[in-house]
Structures are given as structure tokens and as C-alpha cells.
PDB file of N, CA and C in Angstrom:
ATOM      1  N   UNK M   1       4.628   6.752  11.952  1.00 81.00           N
ATOM      2  CA  UNK M   1       3.333   8.090  11.700  1.00 81.00           C
ATOM      3  C   UNK M   1       2.437   8.541  12.570  1.00 81.00           C
ATOM      4  N   UNK M   2       2.024   7.696  13.594  1.00 77.00           N
ATOM      5  CA  UNK M   2       0.788   8.118  15.331  1.00 77.00           C
ATOM      6  C   UNK M   2       2.225   9.128  15.484  1.00 77.00           C
ATOM      7  N   UNK M   3       3.222   9.334  16.061  1.00 77.00           N
ATOM      8  CA  UNK M   3       3.652  10.435  16.502  1.00 77.00           C
ATOM      9  C   UNK M   3       3.543  11.828  15.696  1.00 77.00           C
ATOM     10  N   UNK M   4       3.698  11.588  14.902  1.00 82.00           N
ATOM     11  CA  UNK M   4       4.034  12.817  13.660  1.00 82.00           C
ATOM     12  C   UNK M   4       2.205  12.836  13.175  1.00 82.00           C
ATOM     13  N   UNK M   5       1.224  12.579  13.616  1.00 79.00           N
ATOM     14  CA  UNK M   5      -0.369  12.842  13.455  1.00 79.00           C
ATOM     15  C   UNK M   5      -0.866  12.975  14.375  1.00 79.00           C
ATOM     16  N   UNK M   6      -0.074  12.973  15.785  1.00 76.00           N
ATOM     17  CA  UNK M   6      -0.421  13.124  16.911  1.00 76.00           C
ATOM     18  C   UNK M   6      -0.030  14.525  16.815  1.00 76.00           C
ATOM     19  N   UNK M   7       1.148  15.437  16.197  1.00 78.00           N
ATOM     20  CA  UNK M   7       2.173  16.650  16.047  1.00 78.00           C
ATOM     21  C   UNK M   7       1.306  16.985  15.529  1.00 78.00           C
ATOM     22  N   UNK M   8       0.876  16.752  14.242  1.00 81.00           N
ATOM     23  CA  UNK M   8      -0.262  17.854  13.341  1.00 81.00           C
ATOM     24  C   UNK M   8      -1.500  18.002  14.428  1.00 81.00           C
ATOM     25  N   UNK M   9      -2.003  17.082  15.218  1.00 77.00           N
ATOM     26  CA  UNK M   9      -3.657  17.649  15.715  1.00 77.00           C
ATOM     27  C   UNK M   9      -3.604  18.807  17.201  1.00 77.00           C
ATOM     28  N   UNK M  10      -1.612  17.931  17.552  1.00 77.00           N
ATOM     29  CA  UNK M  10      -1.196  19.136  18.756  1.00 77.00           C
ATOM     30  C   UNK M  10      -0.950  20.897  17.775  1.00 77.00           C
ATOM     31  N   UNK M  11      -0.540  21.291  16.512  1.00 77.00           N
ATOM     32  CA  UNK M  11      -0.106  22.570  16.281  1.00 77.00           C
ATOM     33  C   UNK M  11      -1.852  22.748  15.471  1.00 77.00           C
ATOM     34  N   UNK M  12      -2.594  22.056  14.722  1.00 79.00           N
ATOM     35  CA  UNK M  12      -3.263  22.243  14.147  1.00 79.00           C
ATOM     36  C   UNK M  12      -5.390  21.622  14.835  1.00 79.00           C
ATOM     37  N   UNK M  13      -5.306  21.020  15.643  1.00 77.00           N
ATOM     38  CA  UNK M  13      -6.326  20.450  15.300  1.00 77.00           C
ATOM     39  C   UNK M  13      -7.733  21.916  16.153  1.00 77.00           C
ATOM     40  N   UNK M  14      -7.393  22.206  16.495  1.00 77.00           N
ATOM     41  CA  UNK M  14      -8.463  23.385  17.695  1.00 77.00           C
ATOM     42  C   UNK M  14      -8.929  24.210  16.227  1.00 77.00           C
ATOM     43  N   UNK M  15      -8.055  24.955  15.872  1.00 80.00           N
ATOM     44  CA  UNK M  15      -8.285  25.437  14.647  1.00 80.00           C
ATOM     45  C   UNK M  15      -8.894  24.422  13.736  1.00 80.00           C
ATOM     46  N   UNK M  16      -8.450  23.522  13.153  1.00 84.00           N
ATOM     47  CA  UNK M  16      -9.895  22.891  12.188  1.00 84.00           C
ATOM     48  C   UNK M  16     -10.934  22.790  12.692  1.00 84.00           C
ATOM     49  N   UNK M  17     -10.941  21.977  14.361  1.00 82.00           N
ATOM     50  CA  UNK M  17     -12.526  21.868  15.130  1.00 82.00           C
ATOM     51  C   UNK M  17     -13.496  22.902  15.062  1.00 82.00           C
ATOM     52  N   UNK M  18     -12.649  24.449  15.263  1.00 84.00           N
ATOM     53  CA  UNK M  18     -12.818  24.352  15.800  1.00 84.00           C
ATOM     54  C   UNK M  18     -14.252  25.771  14.030  1.00 84.00           C
ATOM     55  N   UNK M  19     -13.386  25.751  13.351  1.00 88.00           N
ATOM     56  CA  UNK M  19     -14.276  25.936  11.732  1.00 88.00           C
ATOM     57  C   UNK M  19     -15.203  24.553  11.113  1.00 88.00           C
ATOM     58  N   UNK M  20     -14.816  23.630  11.643  1.00 90.00           N
ATOM     59  CA  UNK M  20     -15.672  22.101  10.631  1.00 90.00           C
ATOM     60  C   UNK M  20     -16.794  22.231  11.705  1.00 90.00           C
ATOM     61  N   UNK M  21     -16.759  22.508  13.367  1.00 90.00           N
ATOM     62  CA  UNK M  21     -18.225  22.374  13.729  1.00 90.00           C
ATOM     63  C   UNK M  21     -19.427  23.552  13.165  1.00 90.00           C
ATOM     64  N   UNK M  22     -19.470  24.570  13.040  1.00 92.00           N
ATOM     65  CA  UNK M  22     -20.618  25.476  12.064  1.00 92.00           C
ATOM     66  C   UNK M  22     -20.138  24.487  10.798  1.00 92.00           C
ATOM     67  N   UNK M  23     -19.909  23.532  10.217  1.00 94.00           N
ATOM     68  CA  UNK M  23     -20.389  23.512   8.804  1.00 94.00           C
ATOM     69  C   UNK M  23     -20.119  22.084   8.936  1.00 94.00           C
ATOM     70  N   UNK M  24     -20.257  21.152   9.669  1.00 93.00           N
ATOM     71  CA  UNK M  24     -21.449  19.978  10.283  1.00 93.00           C
ATOM     72  C   UNK M  24     -22.938  20.910  10.655  1.00 93.00           C
ATOM     73  N   UNK M  25     -22.740  21.636  11.448  1.00 93.00           N
ATOM     74  CA  UNK M  25     -24.203  22.159  12.338  1.00 93.00           C
ATOM     75  C   UNK M  25     -24.610  22.198  11.094  1.00 93.00           C
ATOM     76  N   UNK M  26     -23.994  22.963   9.891  1.00 94.00           N
ATOM     77  CA  UNK M  26     -24.822  23.958   9.199  1.00 94.00           C
ATOM     78  C   UNK M  26     -25.763  22.353   8.055  1.00 94.00           C
ATOM     79  N   UNK M  27     -23.916  21.602   7.657  1.00 94.00           N
ATOM     80  CA  UNK M  27     -25.264  20.429   7.392  1.00 94.00           C
ATOM     81  C   UNK M  27     -26.269  19.158   7.365  1.00 94.00           C
ATOM     82  N   UNK M  28     -25.978  19.008   8.941  1.00 94.00           N
ATOM     83  CA  UNK M  28     -26.943  18.183   9.765  1.00 94.00           C
ATOM     84  C   UNK M  28     -28.182  19.006  10.783  1.00 94.00           C
ATOM     85  N   UNK M  29     -27.965  20.527  10.859  1.00 93.00           N
ATOM     86  CA  UNK M  29     -29.280  21.067  11.633  1.00 93.00           C
ATOM     87  C   UNK M  29     -29.826  21.245  10.569  1.00 93.00           C
ATOM     88  N   UNK M  30     -30.876  21.554  11.814  1.00 95.00           N
ATOM     89  CA  UNK M  30     -32.737  22.482  11.042  1.00 95.00           C
ATOM     90  C   UNK M  30     -32.157  23.355  10.436  1.00 95.00           C
ATOM     91  N   UNK M  31     -33.342  23.626   9.661  1.00 95.00           N
ATOM     92  CA  UNK M  31     -33.279  25.173   8.531  1.00 95.00           C
ATOM     93  C   UNK M  31     -33.290  26.884  10.045  1.00 95.00           C
ATOM     94  N   UNK M  32     -34.046  26.008  10.812  1.00 96.00           N
ATOM     95  CA  UNK M  32     -33.974  27.283  11.775  1.00 96.00           C
ATOM     96  C   UNK M  32     -32.253  27.619  12.301  1.00 96.00           C
ATOM     97  N   UNK M  33     -31.806  26.236  12.729  1.00 95.00           N
ATOM     98  CA  UNK M  33     -30.199  26.688  12.533  1.00 95.00           C
ATOM     99  C   UNK M  33     -29.539  26.874  11.754  1.00 95.00           C
ATOM    100  N   UNK M  34     -29.529  26.743  11.088  1.00 96.00           N
ATOM    101  CA  UNK M  34     -29.034  26.685   9.830  1.00 96.00           C
ATOM    102  C   UNK M  34     -28.845  28.246   9.735  1.00 96.00           C
ATOM    103  N   UNK M  35     -30.248  28.990   9.637  1.00 97.00           N
ATOM    104  CA  UNK M  35     -30.207  29.965   9.769  1.00 97.00           C
ATOM    105  C   UNK M  35     -29.459  31.111  10.584  1.00 97.00           C
ATOM    106  N   UNK M  36     -29.473  30.654  11.575  1.00 96.00           N
ATOM    107  CA  UNK M  36     -28.342  31.376  13.036  1.00 96.00           C
ATOM    108  C   UNK M  36     -27.288  30.545  12.764  1.00 96.00           C
ATOM    109  N   UNK M  37     -26.604  29.690  11.886  1.00 95.00           N
ATOM    110  CA  UNK M  37     -25.239  29.744  11.967  1.00 95.00           C
ATOM    111  C   UNK M  37     -25.115  30.628  11.021  1.00 95.00           C
ATOM    112  N   UNK M  38     -25.174  31.188   9.568  1.00 96.00           N
ATOM    113  CA  UNK M  38     -25.357  31.378   8.645  1.00 96.00           C
ATOM    114  C   UNK M  38     -25.183  32.858   9.244  1.00 96.00           C
ATOM    115  N   UNK M  39     -25.802  33.203  10.002  1.00 97.00           N
ATOM    116  CA  UNK M  39     -25.701  34.603  10.729  1.00 97.00           C
ATOM    117  C   UNK M  39     -24.597  34.691  12.019  1.00 97.00           C
ATOM    118  N   UNK M  40     -24.682  34.073  12.740  1.00 95.00           N
ATOM    119  CA  UNK M  40     -23.460  34.027  13.022  1.00 95.00           C
ATOM    120  C   UNK M  40     -21.814  33.957  12.228  1.00 95.00           C
ATOM    121  N   UNK M  41     -22.141  33.285  11.218  1.00 94.00           N
ATOM    122  CA  UNK M  41     -20.684  33.110  10.355  1.00 94.00           C
ATOM    123  C   UNK M  41     -20.120  34.380   9.853  1.00 94.00           C
ATOM    124  N   UNK M  42     -21.855  35.266   9.397  1.00 96.00           N
ATOM    125  CA  UNK M  42     -22.342  36.848   8.649  1.00 96.00           C
ATOM    126  C   UNK M  42     -21.179  37.606   9.779  1.00 96.00           C
ATOM    127  N   UNK M  43     -21.526  37.800  11.512  1.00 97.00           N
ATOM    128  CA  UNK M  43     -21.340  38.098  11.970  1.00 97.00           C
ATOM    129  C   UNK M  43     -19.661  38.316  12.883  1.00 97.00           C
ATOM    130  N   UNK M  44     -18.924  37.153  12.086  1.00 93.00           N
ATOM    131  CA  UNK M  44     -18.004  36.694  12.415  1.00 93.00           C
ATOM    132  C   UNK M  44     -16.747  37.748  12.053  1.00 93.00           C
ATOM    133  N   UNK M  45     -17.333  37.379  10.435  1.00 94.00           N
ATOM    134  CA  UNK M  45     -17.154  38.071   8.769  1.00 94.00           C
ATOM    135  C   UNK M  45     -16.702  39.327   9.198  1.00 94.00           C
ATOM    136  N   UNK M  46     -18.133  40.179   9.383  1.00 97.00           N
ATOM    137  CA  UNK M  46     -18.342  41.731   9.790  1.00 97.00           C
ATOM    138  C   UNK M  46     -17.214  42.332  11.212  1.00 97.00           C
ATOM    139  N   UNK M  47     -17.214  41.635  11.607  1.00 94.00           N
ATOM    140  CA  UNK M  47     -16.735  42.149  12.853  1.00 94.00           C
ATOM    141  C   UNK M  47     -14.416  41.551  12.439  1.00 94.00           C
ATOM    142  N   UNK M  48     -13.711  40.694  12.028  1.00 90.00           N
ATOM    143  CA  UNK M  48     -12.889  40.368  11.119  1.00 90.00           C
ATOM    144  C   UNK M  48     -12.448  41.498  10.177  1.00 90.00           C
ATOM    145  N   UNK M  49     -13.467  42.101   9.521  1.00 94.00           N
ATOM    146  CA  UNK M  49     -13.534  43.508   7.907  1.00 94.00           C
ATOM    147  C   UNK M  49     -13.143  44.643   9.108  1.00 94.00           C
ATOM    148  N   UNK M  50     -14.093  44.535  10.628  1.00 94.00           N
ATOM    149  CA  UNK M  50     -14.198  45.959  11.056  1.00 94.00           C
ATOM    150  C   UNK M  50     -12.742  45.805  11.724  1.00 94.00           C
ATOM    151  N   UNK M  51     -12.224  44.724  12.285  1.00 89.00           N
ATOM    152  CA  UNK M  51     -10.842  44.443  13.331  1.00 89.00           C
ATOM    153  C   UNK M  51      -9.361  45.466  12.178  1.00 89.00           C
ATOM    154  N   UNK M  52      -9.698  44.527  10.550  1.00 88.00           N
ATOM    155  CA  UNK M  52      -8.681  44.570  10.501  1.00 88.00           C
ATOM    156  C   UNK M  52      -8.804  46.085   9.447  1.00 88.00           C
ATOM    157  N   UNK M  53      -9.414  47.050   9.277  1.00 92.00           N
ATOM    158  CA  UNK M  53      -9.546  48.411   8.640  1.00 92.00           C
ATOM    159  C   UNK M  53      -9.445  48.836   9.669  1.00 92.00           C
ATOM    160  N   UNK M  54      -9.682  48.814  11.412  1.00 91.00           N
ATOM    161  CA  UNK M  54      -9.737  49.818  12.380  1.00 91.00           C
ATOM    162  C   UNK M  54      -8.312  50.487  12.236  1.00 91.00           C
ATOM    163  N   UNK M  55      -8.099  51.233  13.536  1.00 92.00           N
ATOM    164  CA  UNK M  55      -7.219  51.627  13.480  1.00 92.00           C
ATOM    165  C   UNK M  55      -6.221  51.324  14.485  1.00 92.00           C
ATOM    166  N   UNK M  56      -6.694  50.159  14.762  1.00 89.00           N
ATOM    167  CA  UNK M  56      -5.414  48.940  16.528  1.00 89.00           C
ATOM    168  C   UNK M  56      -4.330  48.765  15.556  1.00 89.00           C
ATOM    169  N   UNK M  57      -3.704  49.947  16.181  1.00 91.00           N
ATOM    170  CA  UNK M  57      -2.418  48.918  16.005  1.00 91.00           C
ATOM    171  C   UNK M  57      -1.861  47.235  15.643  1.00 91.00           C
ATOM    172  N   UNK M  58      -0.968  47.068  14.456  1.00 88.00           N
ATOM    173  CA  UNK M  58      -0.941  45.408  14.280  1.00 88.00           C
ATOM    174  C   UNK M  58      -0.141  44.972  15.919  1.00 88.00           C
ATOM    175  N   UNK M  59       0.467  45.480  16.607  1.00 90.00           N
ATOM    176  CA  UNK M  59       0.835  45.272  17.376  1.00 90.00           C
ATOM    177  C   UNK M  59       0.663  45.176  18.169  1.00 90.00           C
ATOM    178  N   UNK M  60      -0.616  46.018  18.781  1.00 90.00           N
ATOM    179  CA  UNK M  60      -1.682  45.442  19.852  1.00 90.00           C
ATOM    180  C   UNK M  60      -2.105  43.754  19.300  1.00 90.00           C
ATOM    181  N   UNK M  61      -3.114  43.820  17.995  1.00 87.00           N
ATOM    182  CA  UNK M  61      -3.172  42.808  18.105  1.00 87.00           C
ATOM    183  C   UNK M  61      -2.553  40.730  18.099  1.00 87.00           C
ATOM    184  N   UNK M  62      -1.089  41.707  17.353  1.00 87.00           N
ATOM    185  CA  UNK M  62       0.037  40.823  18.061  1.00 87.00           C
ATOM    186  C   UNK M  62      -0.036  39.955  18.744  1.00 87.00           C
ATOM    187  N   UNK M  63       0.127  40.923  19.733  1.00 91.00           N
ATOM    188  CA  UNK M  63       0.816  40.988  20.981  1.00 91.00           C
ATOM    189  C   UNK M  63      -0.798  40.606  21.793  1.00 91.00           C
ATOM    190  N   UNK M  64      -1.856  41.657  21.845  1.00 90.00           N
ATOM    191  CA  UNK M  64      -3.024  41.174  22.596  1.00 90.00           C
ATOM    192  C   UNK M  64      -4.402  40.388  22.443  1.00 90.00           C
ATOM    193  N   UNK M  65      -3.495  39.655  20.510  1.00 86.00           N
ATOM    194  CA  UNK M  65      -4.722  38.568  20.043  1.00 86.00           C
ATOM    195  C   UNK M  65      -4.003  37.346  19.939  1.00 86.00           C
ATOM    196  N   UNK M  66      -2.563  37.450  18.872  1.00 86.00           N
ATOM    197  CA  UNK M  66      -3.024  36.678  18.441  1.00 86.00           C
ATOM    198  C   UNK M  66      -1.571  35.652  19.008  1.00 86.00           C
ATOM    199  N   UNK M  67      -0.393  36.189  19.181  1.00 90.00           N
ATOM    200  CA  UNK M  67       0.186  35.249  20.777  1.00 90.00           C
ATOM    201  C   UNK M  67      -0.188  34.690  21.260  1.00 90.00           C
ATOM    202  N   UNK M  68      -1.505  35.090  22.573  1.00 92.00           N
ATOM    203  CA  UNK M  68      -1.990  34.261  23.325  1.00 92.00           C
ATOM    204  C   UNK M  68      -3.180  33.284  22.944  1.00 92.00           C
ATOM    205  N   UNK M  69      -3.300  33.666  21.542  1.00 86.00           N
ATOM    206  CA  UNK M  69      -4.148  32.556  20.488  1.00 86.00           C
ATOM    207  C   UNK M  69      -3.386  31.202  20.632  1.00 86.00           C
ATOM    208  N   UNK M  70      -2.060  31.331  20.227  1.00 86.00           N
ATOM    209  CA  UNK M  70      -1.004  30.500  19.329  1.00 86.00           C
ATOM    210  C   UNK M  70      -1.280  29.687  21.079  1.00 86.00           C
ATOM    211  N   UNK M  71      -1.062  30.167  22.391  1.00 88.00           N
ATOM    212  CA  UNK M  71      -0.435  30.190  23.848  1.00 88.00           C
ATOM    213  C   UNK M  71      -2.534  28.610  23.748  1.00 88.00           C
ATOM    214  N   UNK M  72      -3.308  29.463  23.550  1.00 88.00           N
ATOM    215  CA  UNK M  72      -4.185  28.299  24.072  1.00 88.00           C
ATOM    216  C   UNK M  72      -4.879  27.731  23.570  1.00 88.00           C
ATOM    217  N   UNK M  73      -4.237  27.878  21.766  1.00 82.00           N
ATOM    218  CA  UNK M  73      -4.749  26.881  21.453  1.00 82.00           C
ATOM    219  C   UNK M  73      -3.741  25.787  21.541  1.00 82.00           C
ATOM    220  N   UNK M  74      -2.927  25.802  21.817  1.00 82.00           N
ATOM    221  CA  UNK M  74      -1.767  24.200  22.312  1.00 82.00           C
ATOM    222  C   UNK M  74      -2.145  23.775  22.993  1.00 82.00           C
ATOM    223  N   UNK M  75      -2.595  24.526  24.511  1.00 85.00           N
ATOM    224  CA  UNK M  75      -2.872  24.483  25.488  1.00 85.00           C
ATOM    225  C   UNK M  75      -4.482  23.571  25.453  1.00 85.00           C
ATOM    226  N   UNK M  76      -5.503  23.706  24.764  1.00 81.00           N
ATOM    227  CA  UNK M  76      -6.435  23.545  24.462  1.00 81.00           C
ATOM    228  C   UNK M  76      -6.663  21.710  23.264  1.00 81.00           C
ATOM    229  N   UNK M  77      -5.175  21.666  22.677  1.00 79.00           N
ATOM    230  CA  UNK M  77      -5.129  20.252  21.595  1.00 79.00           C
ATOM    231  C   UNK M  77      -4.353  19.931  22.982  1.00 79.00           C
ATOM    232  N   UNK M  78      -3.586  19.922  23.985  1.00 80.00           N
ATOM    233  CA  UNK M  78      -3.373  19.210  24.879  1.00 80.00           C
ATOM    234  C   UNK M  78      -4.183  18.309  25.396  1.00 80.00           C
ATOM    235  N   UNK M  79      -5.028  19.194  25.787  1.00 80.00           N
ATOM    236  CA  UNK M  79      -6.137  18.455  26.683  1.00 80.00           C
ATOM    237  C   UNK M  79      -7.460  17.883  25.737  1.00 80.00           C
ATOM    238  N   UNK M  80      -7.621  18.488  24.556  1.00 75.00           N
ATOM    239  CA  UNK M  80      -8.113  17.291  23.939  1.00 75.00           C
ATOM    240  C   UNK M  80      -7.270  15.869  23.559  1.00 75.00           C
ATOM    241  N   UNK M  81      -6.225  16.210  23.071  1.00 74.00           N
ATOM    242  CA  UNK M  81      -5.307  14.677  23.317  1.00 74.00           C
ATOM    243  C   UNK M  81      -5.458  14.313  23.949  1.00 74.00           C
ATOM    244  N   UNK M  82      -4.928  14.508  25.832  1.00 74.00           N
ATOM    245  CA  UNK M  82      -4.628  13.960  26.943  1.00 74.00           C
ATOM    246  C   UNK M  82      -6.379  13.609  26.776  1.00 74.00           C
ATOM    247  N   UNK M  83      -7.464  13.231  26.583  1.00 72.00           N
ATOM    248  CA  UNK M  83      -8.619  12.799  26.692  1.00 72.00           C
ATOM    249  C   UNK M  83      -9.176  11.878  25.649  1.00 72.00           C
ATOM    250  N   UNK M  84      -8.459  11.790  24.522  1.00 68.00           N
ATOM    251  CA  UNK M  84      -8.655  11.352  23.508  1.00 68.00           C
ATOM    252  C   UNK M  84      -7.749  10.313  22.635  1.00 68.00           C
ATOM    253  N   UNK M  85      -6.259  10.561  23.074  1.00 67.00           N
ATOM    254  CA  UNK M  85      -5.086   9.712  22.283  1.00 67.00           C
ATOM    255  C   UNK M  85      -4.607   9.149  22.843  1.00 67.00           C
ATOM    256  N   UNK M  86      -4.491   7.546  22.350  1.00 63.00           N
ATOM    257  CA  UNK M  86      -3.337   6.666  22.861  1.00 63.00           C
ATOM    258  C   UNK M  86      -4.089   6.171  24.348  1.00 63.00           C
ATOM    259  N   UNK M  87      -5.140   5.999  24.357  1.00 63.00           N
ATOM    260  CA  UNK M  87      -5.767   5.829  25.719  1.00 63.00           C
ATOM    261  C   UNK M  87      -5.758   3.878  25.443  1.00 63.00           C
ATOM    262  N   UNK M  88      -4.742   3.436  26.873  1.00 65.00           N
ATOM    263  CA  UNK M  88      -4.748   2.333  27.234  1.00 65.00           C
ATOM    264  C   UNK M  88      -5.807   1.398  27.472  1.00 65.00           C
ATOM    265  N   UNK M  89      -7.158   2.081  27.583  1.00 64.00           N
ATOM    266  CA  UNK M  89      -8.214   1.293  28.408  1.00 64.00           C
ATOM    267  C   UNK M  89      -9.212   1.657  27.353  1.00 64.00           C
ATOM    268  N   UNK M  90      -9.421   1.329  26.697  1.00 60.00           N
ATOM    269  CA  UNK M  90     -10.369   2.017  25.988  1.00 60.00           C
ATOM    270  C   UNK M  90     -12.061   1.708  25.921  1.00 60.00           C
ATOM    271  N   UNK M  91     -12.245   0.295  26.735  1.00 65.00           N
ATOM    272  CA  UNK M  91     -13.260  -0.122  27.120  1.00 65.00           C
ATOM    273  C   UNK M  91     -13.691   0.427  28.429  1.00 65.00           C
ATOM    274  N   UNK M  92     -12.865   1.205  29.885  1.00 61.00           N
ATOM    275  CA  UNK M  92     -13.438   2.300  30.749  1.00 61.00           C
ATOM    276  C   UNK M  92     -14.041   3.171  30.374  1.00 61.00           C
ATOM    277  N   UNK M  93     -15.110   3.262  31.320  1.00 58.00           N
ATOM    278  CA  UNK M  93     -15.996   4.345  31.151  1.00 58.00           C
ATOM    279  C   UNK M  93     -15.251   6.109  31.313  1.00 58.00           C
ATOM    280  N   UNK M  94     -14.421   5.818  32.734  1.00 56.00           N
ATOM    281  CA  UNK M  94     -13.830   6.731  33.585  1.00 56.00           C
ATOM    282  C   UNK M  94     -12.736   6.760  32.926  1.00 56.00           C
ATOM    283  N   UNK M  95     -11.583   5.739  32.396  1.00 58.00           N
ATOM    284  CA  UNK M  95     -11.043   6.891  31.777  1.00 58.00           C
ATOM    285  C   UNK M  95     -10.001   6.869  30.460  1.00 58.00           C
ATOM    286  N   UNK M  96     -11.264   6.274  29.778  1.00 57.00           N
ATOM    287  CA  UNK M  96     -11.134   6.159  28.290  1.00 57.00           C
ATOM    288  C   UNK M  96     -12.180   6.887  27.364  1.00 57.00           C
ATOM    289  N   UNK M  97     -12.900   7.537  28.271  1.00 55.00           N
ATOM    290  CA  UNK M  97     -13.381   9.055  28.022  1.00 55.00           C
ATOM    291  C   UNK M  97     -13.163  10.264  28.146  1.00 55.00           C
ATOM    292  N   UNK M  98     -13.218  11.558  27.161  1.00 50.00           N
ATOM    293  CA  UNK M  98     -12.820  12.400  27.538  1.00 50.00           C
ATOM    294  C   UNK M  98     -14.144  13.128  28.429  1.00 50.00           C
ATOM    295  N   UNK M  99     -14.606  13.667  29.804  1.00 48.00           N
ATOM    296  CA  UNK M  99     -15.765  13.831  30.174  1.00 48.00           C
ATOM    297  C   UNK M  99     -15.351  15.834  29.953  1.00 48.00           C
ATOM    298  N   UNK M 100     -16.231  16.819  29.282  1.00 44.00           N
ATOM    299  CA  UNK M 100     -16.201  17.784  30.136  1.00 44.00           C
ATOM    300  C   UNK M 100     -17.319  18.293  31.126  1.00 44.00           C
TER     301      UNK M 100
END
């Protein structure tokens, strides 16, 4: 089970993390921070709509954005897992916690 959970984190961890950060920020943020989060989310939606309806060829989006994003997603997940998964010395300040 742990093996499969780690693989799921490797595959989907980063996209889930990116979605949850604004949600948790909105839930726990001050009113001004919530407004900024909504502005950022709205700008992201507007940008996505502009890209979707733009004359940019789909092959360029696929090869210039989607494929590199999948590679980066995998590398970021590996980095996160190396910092936080199956640590043998959970009480050690240096070896147990991932520091950025």
C-alpha cells in the first residue's frame, strides 16, 4: 500500500498541491489576502481562456508547454518525496526535514 501511495504522490502530488495552496490560503487568509487570491485565480482563468482561443497551434502548446510540464511535475514530485517520504531518522533536524 505504501508503494502505491508513493507512486500516486509521484504522479499527482504537484498538481494537487498547486490547487490546494490557494484554497487553503483563502480558507485561512485575511480579507485582503482572500481578495488577492481571487484576483490571481481570475487572472489565471482569463489567461487560460485567451490561450485556448488564441491562434497558437495545438502542437506548439503540446510540445512547448504540456510535455515539459509533465517532466517538471515528475522532477518536483521526486524532489518533494526525497525530502518527506520514508525518512529513517524522523527526529534528526537535518536529515528528516526538507529545507528549501
